[in-house]
């Protein structure tokens, strides 16, 4: 970034246009209550307050490629406490989503992997298939890791089976919502609308 | 008044009758207090009781009243009789409410009450009825010094209230700094956009008002006299001088912007594209809603950086140490000049603490954020020209990194420097003292107008008003804004503290009302704030005066000049009736009709002092009636117990305490003396500014006297208390009683 681009409004305007609840970013007054309230605060690269300041400092690449937003557990502490009423959790997810869509979000984060697995699982039948999701998570980091985790979880799995919390029959198709095809069509349309709305950058 | 006729009235209401032996009180009043009669009443402050007193007054049976009952601060409306002298013995808040209702305590409680009766009787015997000096006339004419937003508002408000106004403005046009603004910070909901500058209307209204006379390009060349009869010389730049008779003065001399040339590291003077806030107002006025162009090459500004706290809020050499209060909101407003013209212009405000005072301050800040102004917490270290741009070097305190950015224009938010005139305490007036010759009156020595002075006061104490901190005119801003240390002269606007235009307008209105009050009060010979309406004023016995000048020097209000023969010359219209001169006088020749060395001294001596072996010490408390005494009364209302051995006397100000009272008290056998006054430092709470401080200085030397008398130094304490010390004062009293018990009784009991 050259000296003439620093603290310019370009990225803020991009965020306002393309990120869910992004128009709130300009209203942050830098009190830091969100950062202090976040249970994961000490582990973030940039707490929310800093992310907002970086947006206003025009640090596009650093913000969108940051792992920070992916640490959010949606505990909503920050929203409850923000004196300016910023929907911080939503903005974090909005930024995460936008970064991934542009392909600049970090690739190897477990939260990103989980989110993708969850989404793919859900879209298929309109319901989360817990057995399949669980297994895919076990094997997320390779075959051997998957076997190890599965063995470790053996007892819990058996217990769930015996108390009828889970059935192996779910492996065969599993339950779903009515008209899963219709749901997929809706989601596809929504994606098209969102893509059309996204203001082209650069 | 012809003969003094003394009478005592003893109220038995509020439990006094049950707790105390009223017959004994009455007999103390008549036998020891020498009252002609002592009437008892079950409910003295009801209409019947008051009517009884009024009937006695009307019948000519009494004109000096001693009323025993509640505190002198209570039931003031009921016991409000014309043309009589009155003292009050505080038996309720001061005795029964602070003592336990037990058999063991009965004796000491009754003794306490008896003493208060003796003291009030002694006091009233030495009081006289004060009357106006009849020296004053009604001069319904106000002088306003300064034609900015403060002065214009003041002039207009006074004219609306029916007073004539003379407005003196140094420059050749009205409006001051406010008149140079393109738009103003909003004062109306929804506080979203800059507001039209209404100063133009204000000027038009002032010019159209027949009661207001405006002198442009003129200064106040000399001010002499006192409230109600100031003689003011107004000198025009072109030569002619006019003299006007003025009732009261409002000093609205405002401020000058801090000289940004002192900030070369922020680029001022190095590039024409670095401007201060007034400089930007000029650019905005030139653009008049269109694109603002930068001064160097006329290019339309595409990005602008505002540097907050430039040359202020720092302890660097040449920096203003204080916050000027308006600059954050002014920068928000100025950023909006750009954003409203073109939302794509980048505006960044670099602040360390964003302060947005006022009702709509926060809303206006939000509106700025909403419009896309970038606020960033940071410290700017350098601004320098870089080609056609400006390079701004700063540390972002949120992101914790050093930043170099380039921009088209930089605005420095510099502070306010008050136009207070000359600092009379820094520059002592050099008066030639010739051996053996009487000193010449000040006006013969000083040449008017004094260089740099605003008011050119022909006062012994100096040409302008005293300043408090950072060059701002002292205006008692903690307790009584606008009240200065020169009676009848009121400071308003940024000359007394930093503020924005709307605050200045409010200030002007307040100060104008104060000025009107002093005009009306002084016409009747009555005191101004805080003893508003008091007719008493200091009289002095010339034959006894040693010309020591302590009274003239120590009077905080500059009320006392010196005459040709070097005697003090009292200007009673300037006097606030605090009695500080009375406390200062080593030969005790200064007194008020109803408050004197005698009234208090006799009350002190009237107390019955039990002998050394009685185990009943006596502690005298001289308590400032403004803060300490109300706190003691409130302790009573809360039934907080304290020692039965104290005898409390309210004084007008701790500064009015003459050390003879302390010496007399110790000589007549008191075991301890406590002086209670107000806080005295830069954040003073003393109603009379200097009283408590002077009392502390005077009593700091009392240790030697005590040692001379072979007494322990712990026996005299000078304390700073506040009106909120309701718990603390009883504690202090009890600690003193414990100290006396430890060190033993005074040997001076006869």
Coordinates of C-alpha atoms in Angstrom, one line a residue, chain B residues 17-256:
Chain B
X17 CA -38.9 22.1 75.9
X18 CA -38.7 18.5 76.9
X19 CA -35.0 18.1 76.7
X20 CA -34.0 21.4 78.3
X21 CA -35.0 23.4 81.3
X22 CA -36.5 26.4 79.6
X23 CA -37.0 28.3 82.9
X24 CA -33.3 28.0 83.5
X25 CA -32.6 29.3 79.9
X26 CA -34.8 32.2 80.5
X27 CA -33.1 33.1 83.7
X28 CA -29.7 32.9 82.1
X29 CA -31.0 35.3 79.4
X30 CA -32.3 37.9 81.8
X31 CA -29.8 37.6 84.6
X32 CA -26.5 36.9 82.8
X33 CA -27.5 37.9 79.3
X34 CA -29.0 41.2 80.6
X35 CA -32.1 40.8 78.5
X36 CA -35.0 43.0 79.7
X37 CA -37.3 40.0 79.4
X38 CA -37.3 36.4 78.2
X39 CA -40.5 35.1 76.8
X40 CA -41.1 31.4 76.3
X41 CA -43.2 29.9 73.5
X42 CA -44.2 26.4 72.6
X43 CA -44.0 27.0 68.8
X44 CA -42.2 30.3 68.2
X45 CA -42.0 30.0 64.4
X46 CA -45.8 29.6 63.9
X47 CA -47.8 32.6 62.9
X48 CA -48.9 33.2 66.5
X49 CA -45.3 33.2 67.8
X50 CA -44.1 35.5 65.0
X51 CA -47.1 37.8 65.6
X52 CA -46.1 38.0 69.3
X53 CA -42.6 39.1 68.4
X54 CA -43.9 41.6 65.8
X55 CA -46.3 43.0 68.3
X56 CA -43.5 43.6 70.8
X57 CA -41.4 45.3 68.1
X58 CA -44.4 47.4 67.0
X59 CA -45.0 48.4 70.6
X60 CA -41.4 49.6 70.9
X61 CA -40.6 47.1 73.6
X62 CA -37.7 45.5 71.8
X63 CA -35.3 46.3 69.0
X64 CA -32.5 43.9 69.8
X65 CA -33.8 40.3 69.7
X66 CA -32.2 37.2 71.0
X67 CA -34.1 34.2 69.6
X68 CA -33.2 30.8 71.0
X69 CA -34.5 27.8 69.1
X70 CA -33.3 26.4 65.9
X71 CA -30.1 27.2 63.9
X72 CA -29.8 30.7 62.3
X73 CA -30.0 28.9 59.0
X74 CA -33.5 27.6 59.7
X75 CA -36.8 29.4 59.7
X76 CA -35.2 32.5 58.2
X77 CA -38.5 33.5 56.5
X78 CA -40.4 33.3 59.8
X79 CA -37.9 35.3 61.8
X80 CA -37.5 38.0 59.3
X81 CA -38.2 41.4 61.0
X82 CA -37.5 44.8 59.6
X83 CA -35.4 47.4 61.3
X84 CA -34.3 45.3 64.2
X85 CA -31.1 43.5 65.2
X86 CA -31.3 39.8 65.9
X87 CA -29.1 37.0 67.1
X88 CA -30.0 33.4 67.3
X89 CA -29.0 30.7 69.8
X90 CA -28.9 27.3 68.2
X91 CA -30.4 25.0 70.7
X92 CA -31.9 22.5 68.2
X93 CA -29.3 21.5 65.6
X94 CA -26.5 22.7 67.9
X95 CA -27.6 21.1 71.2
X96 CA -30.4 18.7 71.6
X97 CA -30.0 17.0 68.2
X98 CA -26.3 16.2 68.8
X99 CA -26.5 15.1 72.4
X100 CA -27.9 11.8 73.7
X101 CA -31.2 11.9 75.5
X102 CA -29.9 10.3 78.7
X103 CA -29.8 11.2 82.4
X104 CA -26.0 11.3 82.4
X105 CA -25.9 13.7 79.5
X106 CA -28.6 16.0 80.8
X107 CA -26.3 18.2 82.8
X108 CA -23.7 18.9 80.1
X109 CA -26.5 19.3 77.5
X110 CA -28.2 22.0 79.6
X111 CA -24.8 23.7 80.2
X112 CA -24.3 23.7 76.4
X113 CA -27.7 25.4 75.9
X114 CA -27.1 27.9 78.7
X115 CA -23.8 28.9 77.0
X116 CA -25.4 29.4 73.6
X117 CA -27.9 31.7 75.3
X118 CA -25.1 33.6 77.0
X119 CA -23.3 33.9 73.7
X120 CA -26.3 35.0 71.7
X121 CA -27.1 37.6 74.3
X122 CA -23.6 39.0 74.3
X123 CA -23.5 39.1 70.6
X124 CA -26.8 41.0 70.2
X125 CA -25.7 43.5 72.9
X126 CA -22.8 44.6 70.7
X127 CA -24.7 44.6 67.4
X128 CA -26.1 47.7 65.7
X129 CA -28.6 48.1 62.9
X130 CA -26.8 48.4 59.6
X131 CA -28.0 51.0 57.2
X132 CA -27.1 51.9 53.6
X133 CA -24.4 54.4 53.1
X134 CA -26.7 56.2 50.6
X135 CA -23.6 56.7 48.5
X136 CA -25.0 55.0 45.4
X137 CA -27.4 55.9 42.6
X138 CA -29.1 53.7 40.2
X139 CA -27.1 53.5 37.0
X140 CA -29.0 51.2 34.7
X141 CA -26.2 51.1 32.2
X142 CA -24.0 48.2 31.4
X143 CA -20.6 48.2 29.8
X144 CA -19.8 45.2 27.6
X145 CA -16.2 44.8 26.7
X146 CA -15.8 42.7 23.5
X147 CA -18.0 42.4 20.5
X148 CA -17.9 38.7 19.8
X149 CA -20.6 36.2 20.3
X150 CA -20.4 36.6 24.1
X151 CA -20.5 40.4 24.1
X152 CA -23.2 40.6 21.5
X153 CA -25.4 38.2 23.4
X154 CA -24.7 40.0 26.7
X155 CA -25.6 43.4 25.1
X156 CA -28.8 42.1 23.6
X157 CA -29.9 40.4 26.8
X158 CA -29.3 43.5 28.9
X159 CA -31.1 45.7 26.4
X160 CA -34.1 43.2 26.4
X161 CA -34.2 43.5 30.2
X162 CA -34.5 47.3 29.8
X163 CA -30.9 48.5 30.5
X164 CA -28.8 50.7 28.4
X165 CA -25.6 49.1 27.0
X166 CA -22.3 50.5 25.8
X167 CA -20.4 47.9 23.8
X168 CA -16.8 48.5 23.2
X169 CA -15.0 46.5 20.5
X170 CA -11.3 46.7 19.8
X171 CA -11.5 45.8 16.1
X172 CA -13.3 47.6 13.4
X173 CA -16.2 45.1 13.2
X174 CA -18.5 43.1 15.4
X175 CA -18.6 39.3 15.5
X176 CA -15.2 38.3 16.9
X177 CA -14.0 34.8 16.1
X178 CA -17.5 33.4 15.8
X179 CA -18.1 35.9 13.0
X180 CA -15.4 34.3 10.9
X181 CA -17.0 30.9 10.9
X182 CA -18.5 29.4 7.8
X183 CA -21.0 27.3 9.7
X184 CA -21.4 26.3 13.4
X185 CA -21.7 23.2 15.4
X186 CA -25.4 22.4 15.7
X187 CA -27.3 23.2 18.9
X188 CA -30.6 21.7 17.8
X189 CA -31.8 18.1 17.4
X190 CA -31.1 16.0 15.5
X191 CA -27.5 17.4 15.7
X192 CA -26.6 15.9 12.4
X193 CA -25.3 18.7 10.2
X194 CA -23.4 22.0 10.7
X195 CA -25.8 24.9 11.3
X196 CA -26.0 28.3 9.7
X197 CA -23.8 30.9 11.5
X198 CA -26.3 33.0 13.4
X199 CA -23.8 35.7 14.4
X200 CA -24.8 37.7 11.4
X201 CA -28.4 38.0 12.9
X202 CA -27.0 38.8 16.3
X203 CA -24.9 41.7 14.9
X204 CA -28.0 43.0 13.0
X205 CA -30.1 42.9 16.1
X206 CA -27.5 44.7 18.2
X207 CA -27.0 47.4 15.6
X208 CA -30.8 47.9 15.3
X209 CA -31.3 48.2 19.1
X210 CA -31.6 51.7 20.3
X211 CA -30.6 50.9 23.8
X212 CA -27.2 49.6 22.6
X213 CA -24.4 52.0 21.7
X214 CA -21.5 50.4 19.9
X215 CA -17.9 51.8 19.9
X216 CA -15.8 50.1 17.2
X217 CA -12.0 50.4 17.0
X218 CA -12.1 51.5 20.6
X219 CA -10.7 50.4 23.9
X220 CA -11.5 50.9 27.5
X221 CA -8.7 53.4 28.4
X222 CA -9.6 53.7 32.1
X223 CA -12.1 52.4 34.6
X224 CA -12.5 53.9 38.0
X225 CA -15.1 53.9 40.7
X226 CA -17.3 51.1 41.9
X227 CA -20.5 49.3 41.0
X228 CA -23.3 51.7 40.3
X229 CA -20.8 54.5 39.6
X230 CA -18.0 53.3 37.4
X231 CA -16.4 56.1 35.3
X232 CA -15.2 54.6 32.1
X233 CA -13.1 56.3 29.5
X234 CA -13.5 54.9 26.0
X235 CA -10.8 55.8 23.7
X236 CA -11.2 55.4 19.9
X237 CA -8.3 54.5 17.8
X238 CA -8.8 57.7 15.9
X239 CA -8.3 59.8 19.0
X240 CA -11.4 61.0 20.7
X241 CA -12.2 59.9 24.2
X242 CA -15.7 59.5 25.7
X243 CA -16.4 59.1 29.4
X244 CA -19.5 57.2 30.4
X245 CA -21.0 56.4 33.8
X246 CA -21.6 52.7 34.1
X247 CA -23.4 50.5 36.6
X248 CA -21.7 47.2 35.9
X249 CA -19.3 45.6 33.5
X250 CA -19.3 42.4 31.5
X251 CA -15.9 41.4 30.3
X252 CA -16.3 39.4 27.2
X253 CA -12.9 39.8 25.8
X254 CA -12.8 36.3 24.5
X255 CA -9.7 34.5 23.2
X256 CA -7.1 34.6 20.5

